C-alpha cells in the first residue's frame, strides 16, 4: 500500500518535472531565437556589403580613470589596429558624459588615442550593481544585479563577441547561451577568493565580518555556507567563458581553483605607463644631505599607510643622530571623498603621536608632473598593501628608477619584484620591523650598488608595457574570432 501511494505521488511529480524542464528549454530556445532576430534588425551591413564583427566590452564604469579603464582602452586600441572589420562597443552606465567626452577623457588621462570611433551603449540600471544597494549579502546582490544590467545591455545591442572587462562574471552565461556570443573576460580581482573563505572559516573580523558574526558560531557557519554556495555559483558562471585573461599570478591561482578552466586561462599583465617614467634620467645619486622615501597609492584602508608611518618612525628612532643625512617620507595619493580625507587626518594624528610630523609630507591629488618630480628625486619607493592583486604603483616606481620596497605577498611578490635575468630588482618586507630594517639596509648601500639594483628594475618592467599587453591580449582573444 505504501509502495502504491509512493508511486501514485512520484510518477505525477516526475511527469510534471519533465514537462516543466521541456517548457524551460523551449522558453530559452524561443528567447534565443528572438534575440538572434533582434540582432539582424539592429545591425546593418557596412560599406562593402559585409556586416562588421561586433565586439562588446561590459564596463559599467568606463569613465572612472583607474587601472581597469587603462586595460579597456588599450584592449580596444589593439583590436582596432589588428582587425579592420571590427566595431567595438562599450556598455556603460556613465550617462553623465557623452561618448566624445569619455574618449577625450581616455586620451587626457592615459594618452591612449583610438584609431576608429567606438559605439557606446548607455545603460540605465547601473544602480543595480552598486554595493550601497545591498547592505547584507552584498556579493550575491551585486551579482544578481549584474544579470539584470547584462539583460538590458543584451537587449540594446547583441554582439558577436562579448568581453566582461570589469569582473561581472554572472553576465557571461547570459551572453553565451541567450545571446549566442563567443564570450571572454579579463579578471582584475576574483569576486570571491579562497583567502576570503579561510578568513570566514577562522572567524576573523576582516572582509566585512561584523563582530556579531565573528562572535557567533551559528552566524559564522551560516556565512561560511553562504560563501561556499557563492563560490560554487561563481565557479559555474566563470567556467562558461571561452577565453579567460587574468592580471597576475595571484589572481591566476584563485581563478584556477574556483573556475577550474585551466585550458583557456592565461596571464595578461595590465598595461602600465612605463614609458613615461623611463624618461626620467637614471644616474648615480649626487652626494645628498636628504633622502626621500616615497609612497604612491590612494588613501584607502587596504593600502595600510599606518604601517609605513610606524616603520619610518622606527627607522628614525634607530638611526644614530648625526651620522646620516636627514630622511623624509612623502605620502602621495588620491582622496576620493570625505572618508578618505578623514583617513588622512587620522594618519596626520598618528605622525604627531610618533613624533615624526616634521619628517612626513602628505601630497594629495597632485598633478602628474609633480608626481614625476617626486619620483625622480626619491631613493626608496614604499608599498605596504597585503595581497595586492597586481601593483601598478610598484611597477611605476621601478620604471622611475627608485629602489622598491614592497609587501611580501600578492602581485609584487609573485610577478613584479622578482629577479630579472638572475639579478635583484628590489626588496620585500611584511611587518614594521622588517620594513624598518630593509629601509636601513637600502640606505646603507653605496650609491653605485643602488644604481645596479635600479638598472635591473628598469630593465625588468618592459614586460608590463603597453606593447607587451597588446601582444599578449591579441594572442589570448584569438580563439574568439575563429
PDB file of C-alpha atoms in Angstrom, residues 204-354:
ATOM      1  CA  UNK A 204      38.384  36.735  11.537  1.00  0.00           C
ATOM      2  CA  UNK A 205      36.865  40.258  11.525  1.00  0.00           C
ATOM      3  CA  UNK A 206      38.250  41.173   8.087  1.00  0.00           C
ATOM      4  CA  UNK A 207      36.134  41.125   4.875  1.00  0.00           C
ATOM      5  CA  UNK A 208      33.067  42.930   6.272  1.00  0.00           C
ATOM      6  CA  UNK A 209      32.638  40.398   9.044  1.00  0.00           C
ATOM      7  CA  UNK A 210      30.634  42.255  11.671  1.00  0.00           C
ATOM      8  CA  UNK A 211      31.703  41.404  15.220  1.00  0.00           C
ATOM      9  CA  UNK A 212      28.348  39.691  15.922  1.00  0.00           C
ATOM     10  CA  UNK A 213      29.052  37.255  13.042  1.00  0.00           C
ATOM     11  CA  UNK A 214      32.609  36.604  14.222  1.00  0.00           C
ATOM     12  CA  UNK A 215      31.479  36.032  17.821  1.00  0.00           C
ATOM     13  CA  UNK A 216      28.557  33.739  16.976  1.00  0.00           C
ATOM     14  CA  UNK A 217      29.305  30.151  15.877  1.00  0.00           C
ATOM     15  CA  UNK A 218      25.854  29.934  14.222  1.00  0.00           C
ATOM     16  CA  UNK A 219      26.251  33.108  12.135  1.00  0.00           C
ATOM     17  CA  UNK A 220      29.840  32.185  11.249  1.00  0.00           C
ATOM     18  CA  UNK A 221      28.689  28.756   9.987  1.00  0.00           C
ATOM     19  CA  UNK A 222      25.818  30.379   8.067  1.00  0.00           C
ATOM     20  CA  UNK A 223      28.194  32.921   6.459  1.00  0.00           C
ATOM     21  CA  UNK A 224      30.608  30.131   5.564  1.00  0.00           C
ATOM     22  CA  UNK A 225      27.799  28.126   3.891  1.00  0.00           C
ATOM     23  CA  UNK A 226      26.733  31.314   2.024  1.00  0.00           C
ATOM     24  CA  UNK A 227      30.329  31.939   0.865  1.00  0.00           C
ATOM     25  CA  UNK A 228      30.783  28.330  -0.283  1.00  0.00           C
ATOM     26  CA  UNK A 229      27.460  28.478  -2.165  1.00  0.00           C
ATOM     27  CA  UNK A 230      28.516  31.758  -3.771  1.00  0.00           C
ATOM     28  CA  UNK A 231      31.975  30.366  -4.642  1.00  0.00           C
ATOM     29  CA  UNK A 232      30.276  27.339  -6.299  1.00  0.00           C
ATOM     30  CA  UNK A 233      27.964  29.620  -8.355  1.00  0.00           C
ATOM     31  CA  UNK A 234      30.888  31.919  -9.233  1.00  0.00           C
ATOM     32  CA  UNK A 235      32.871  28.904 -10.449  1.00  0.00           C
ATOM     33  CA  UNK A 236      29.909  27.725 -12.522  1.00  0.00           C
ATOM     34  CA  UNK A 237      29.341  31.027 -14.352  1.00  0.00           C
ATOM     35  CA  UNK A 238      33.070  31.723 -14.778  1.00  0.00           C
ATOM     36  CA  UNK A 239      33.709  28.370 -16.429  1.00  0.00           C
ATOM     37  CA  UNK A 240      31.262  29.372 -19.225  1.00  0.00           C
ATOM     38  CA  UNK A 241      33.945  31.672 -20.589  1.00  0.00           C
ATOM     39  CA  UNK A 242      35.683  30.655 -23.835  1.00  0.00           C
ATOM     40  CA  UNK A 243      38.708  32.826 -23.015  1.00  0.00           C
ATOM     41  CA  UNK A 244      39.829  33.878 -19.514  1.00  0.00           C
ATOM     42  CA  UNK A 245      42.531  36.500 -19.003  1.00  0.00           C
ATOM     43  CA  UNK A 246      43.857  37.333 -15.515  1.00  0.00           C
ATOM     44  CA  UNK A 247      46.086  40.235 -14.471  1.00  0.00           C
ATOM     45  CA  UNK A 248      48.615  38.376 -12.291  1.00  0.00           C
ATOM     46  CA  UNK A 249      49.829  35.031 -10.942  1.00  0.00           C
ATOM     47  CA  UNK A 250      47.986  35.746  -7.661  1.00  0.00           C
ATOM     48  CA  UNK A 251      44.661  36.150  -9.490  1.00  0.00           C
ATOM     49  CA  UNK A 252      45.509  33.145 -11.694  1.00  0.00           C
ATOM     50  CA  UNK A 253      45.859  30.835  -8.670  1.00  0.00           C
ATOM     51  CA  UNK A 254      42.473  31.892  -7.296  1.00  0.00           C
ATOM     52  CA  UNK A 255      40.658  31.690 -10.642  1.00  0.00           C
ATOM     53  CA  UNK A 256      42.136  28.252 -11.396  1.00  0.00           C
ATOM     54  CA  UNK A 257      40.929  26.881  -8.054  1.00  0.00           C
ATOM     55  CA  UNK A 258      37.446  28.451  -8.381  1.00  0.00           C
ATOM     56  CA  UNK A 259      36.679  28.205 -12.126  1.00  0.00           C
ATOM     57  CA  UNK A 260      38.733  25.102 -12.978  1.00  0.00           C
ATOM     58  CA  UNK A 261      39.186  26.131 -16.618  1.00  0.00           C
ATOM     59  CA  UNK A 262      42.970  25.979 -16.950  1.00  0.00           C
ATOM     60  CA  UNK A 263      42.981  25.225 -20.671  1.00  0.00           C
ATOM     61  CA  UNK A 264      41.556  28.643 -21.611  1.00  0.00           C
ATOM     62  CA  UNK A 265      43.126  30.767 -18.821  1.00  0.00           C
ATOM     63  CA  UNK A 266      46.187  32.979 -19.417  1.00  0.00           C
ATOM     64  CA  UNK A 267      48.005  35.726 -17.525  1.00  0.00           C
ATOM     65  CA  UNK A 268      47.858  39.054 -19.384  1.00  0.00           C
ATOM     66  CA  UNK A 269      49.695  41.697 -17.345  1.00  0.00           C
ATOM     67  CA  UNK A 270      47.881  45.057 -17.292  1.00  0.00           C
ATOM     68  CA  UNK A 271      49.444  47.831 -19.414  1.00  0.00           C
ATOM     69  CA  UNK A 272      51.407  50.206 -17.180  1.00  0.00           C
ATOM     70  CA  UNK A 273      52.540  53.566 -18.484  1.00  0.00           C
ATOM     71  CA  UNK A 274      56.204  52.603 -18.031  1.00  0.00           C
ATOM     72  CA  UNK A 275      57.444  54.717 -20.956  1.00  0.00           C
ATOM     73  CA  UNK A 276      56.527  57.989 -19.210  1.00  0.00           C
ATOM     74  CA  UNK A 277      58.652  57.031 -16.191  1.00  0.00           C
ATOM     75  CA  UNK A 278      61.530  55.608 -18.233  1.00  0.00           C
ATOM     76  CA  UNK A 279      62.069  59.196 -19.476  1.00  0.00           C
ATOM     77  CA  UNK A 280      63.469  60.081 -16.025  1.00  0.00           C
ATOM     78  CA  UNK A 281      67.272  60.010 -16.419  1.00  0.00           C
ATOM     79  CA  UNK A 282      69.000  57.291 -14.396  1.00  0.00           C
ATOM     80  CA  UNK A 283      72.254  58.402 -12.803  1.00  0.00           C
ATOM     81  CA  UNK A 284      74.311  57.886  -9.638  1.00  0.00           C
ATOM     82  CA  UNK A 285      72.734  59.945  -6.837  1.00  0.00           C
ATOM     83  CA  UNK A 286      74.584  63.140  -6.098  1.00  0.00           C
ATOM     84  CA  UNK A 287      76.007  63.242  -2.588  1.00  0.00           C
ATOM     85  CA  UNK A 288      72.933  64.454  -0.797  1.00  0.00           C
ATOM     86  CA  UNK A 289      72.048  65.821   2.602  1.00  0.00           C
ATOM     87  CA  UNK A 290      68.495  64.471   2.394  1.00  0.00           C
ATOM     88  CA  UNK A 291      66.983  61.169   1.221  1.00  0.00           C
ATOM     89  CA  UNK A 292      63.298  60.867   0.391  1.00  0.00           C
ATOM     90  CA  UNK A 293      61.150  57.749   0.722  1.00  0.00           C
ATOM     91  CA  UNK A 294      58.041  57.934  -1.457  1.00  0.00           C
ATOM     92  CA  UNK A 295      54.740  56.048  -1.324  1.00  0.00           C
ATOM     93  CA  UNK A 296      52.213  56.334  -4.190  1.00  0.00           C
ATOM     94  CA  UNK A 297      48.729  54.918  -3.556  1.00  0.00           C
ATOM     95  CA  UNK A 298      45.176  56.055  -2.902  1.00  0.00           C
ATOM     96  CA  UNK A 299      44.318  56.752   0.733  1.00  0.00           C
ATOM     97  CA  UNK A 300      42.252  53.605   1.177  1.00  0.00           C
ATOM     98  CA  UNK A 301      42.347  51.338   4.272  1.00  0.00           C
ATOM     99  CA  UNK A 302      43.806  48.290   2.477  1.00  0.00           C
ATOM    100  CA  UNK A 303      46.870  50.316   1.379  1.00  0.00           C
ATOM    101  CA  UNK A 304      47.985  50.286   5.052  1.00  0.00           C
ATOM    102  CA  UNK A 305      49.598  53.739   5.361  1.00  0.00           C
ATOM    103  CA  UNK A 306      49.877  53.395   9.190  1.00  0.00           C
ATOM    104  CA  UNK A 307      52.410  50.581   8.638  1.00  0.00           C
ATOM    105  CA  UNK A 308      54.527  52.941   6.501  1.00  0.00           C
ATOM    106  CA  UNK A 309      54.468  55.681   9.162  1.00  0.00           C
ATOM    107  CA  UNK A 310      55.272  53.277  12.024  1.00  0.00           C
ATOM    108  CA  UNK A 311      58.150  51.630  10.125  1.00  0.00           C
ATOM    109  CA  UNK A 312      59.519  55.080   9.190  1.00  0.00           C
ATOM    110  CA  UNK A 313      59.296  56.244  12.831  1.00  0.00           C
ATOM    111  CA  UNK A 314      61.178  53.085  13.888  1.00  0.00           C
ATOM    112  CA  UNK A 315      63.837  53.764  11.238  1.00  0.00           C
ATOM    113  CA  UNK A 316      64.319  57.343  12.518  1.00  0.00           C
ATOM    114  CA  UNK A 317      64.499  56.138  16.133  1.00  0.00           C
ATOM    115  CA  UNK A 318      67.173  53.553  15.366  1.00  0.00           C
ATOM    116  CA  UNK A 319      69.185  55.883  13.115  1.00  0.00           C
ATOM    117  CA  UNK A 320      72.024  57.268  15.144  1.00  0.00           C
ATOM    118  CA  UNK A 321      71.791  61.057  15.102  1.00  0.00           C
ATOM    119  CA  UNK A 322      74.402  62.991  13.163  1.00  0.00           C
ATOM    120  CA  UNK A 323      75.789  60.022  11.243  1.00  0.00           C
ATOM    121  CA  UNK A 324      73.401  60.018   8.307  1.00  0.00           C
ATOM    122  CA  UNK A 325      71.647  62.556   6.075  1.00  0.00           C
ATOM    123  CA  UNK A 326      68.113  63.562   7.074  1.00  0.00           C
ATOM    124  CA  UNK A 327      65.157  61.476   5.868  1.00  0.00           C
ATOM    125  CA  UNK A 328      61.736  62.466   4.547  1.00  0.00           C
ATOM    126  CA  UNK A 329      58.682  60.251   3.993  1.00  0.00           C
ATOM    127  CA  UNK A 330      56.410  61.605   1.231  1.00  0.00           C
ATOM    128  CA  UNK A 331      52.918  60.073   1.038  1.00  0.00           C
ATOM    129  CA  UNK A 332      51.418  60.778  -2.390  1.00  0.00           C
ATOM    130  CA  UNK A 333      47.856  59.711  -3.108  1.00  0.00           C
ATOM    131  CA  UNK A 334      44.332  60.476  -4.207  1.00  0.00           C
ATOM    132  CA  UNK A 335      41.417  61.310  -1.916  1.00  0.00           C
ATOM    133  CA  UNK A 336      38.099  60.302  -3.456  1.00  0.00           C
ATOM    134  CA  UNK A 337      35.719  61.530  -0.771  1.00  0.00           C
ATOM    135  CA  UNK A 338      35.147  62.724   2.789  1.00  0.00           C
ATOM    136  CA  UNK A 339      36.054  59.328   4.276  1.00  0.00           C
ATOM    137  CA  UNK A 340      39.446  59.347   2.545  1.00  0.00           C
ATOM    138  CA  UNK A 341      40.082  62.858   3.923  1.00  0.00           C
ATOM    139  CA  UNK A 342      39.222  61.667   7.456  1.00  0.00           C
ATOM    140  CA  UNK A 343      41.694  58.823   6.940  1.00  0.00           C
ATOM    141  CA  UNK A 344      44.432  61.334   6.047  1.00  0.00           C
ATOM    142  CA  UNK A 345      43.646  63.348   9.206  1.00  0.00           C
ATOM    143  CA  UNK A 346      43.974  60.149  11.285  1.00  0.00           C
ATOM    144  CA  UNK A 347      47.358  59.476   9.640  1.00  0.00           C
ATOM    145  CA  UNK A 348      48.496  63.011  10.487  1.00  0.00           C
ATOM    146  CA  UNK A 349      47.463  62.400  14.107  1.00  0.00           C
ATOM    147  CA  UNK A 350      49.492  59.168  14.084  1.00  0.00           C
ATOM    148  CA  UNK A 351      52.540  61.155  12.882  1.00  0.00           C
ATOM    149  CA  UNK A 352      52.095  63.555  15.817  1.00  0.00           C
ATOM    150  CA  UNK A 353      51.802  60.676  18.307  1.00  0.00           C
ATOM    151  CA  UNK A 354      55.016  59.121  16.976  1.00  0.00           C
TER     152      UNK A 354
END
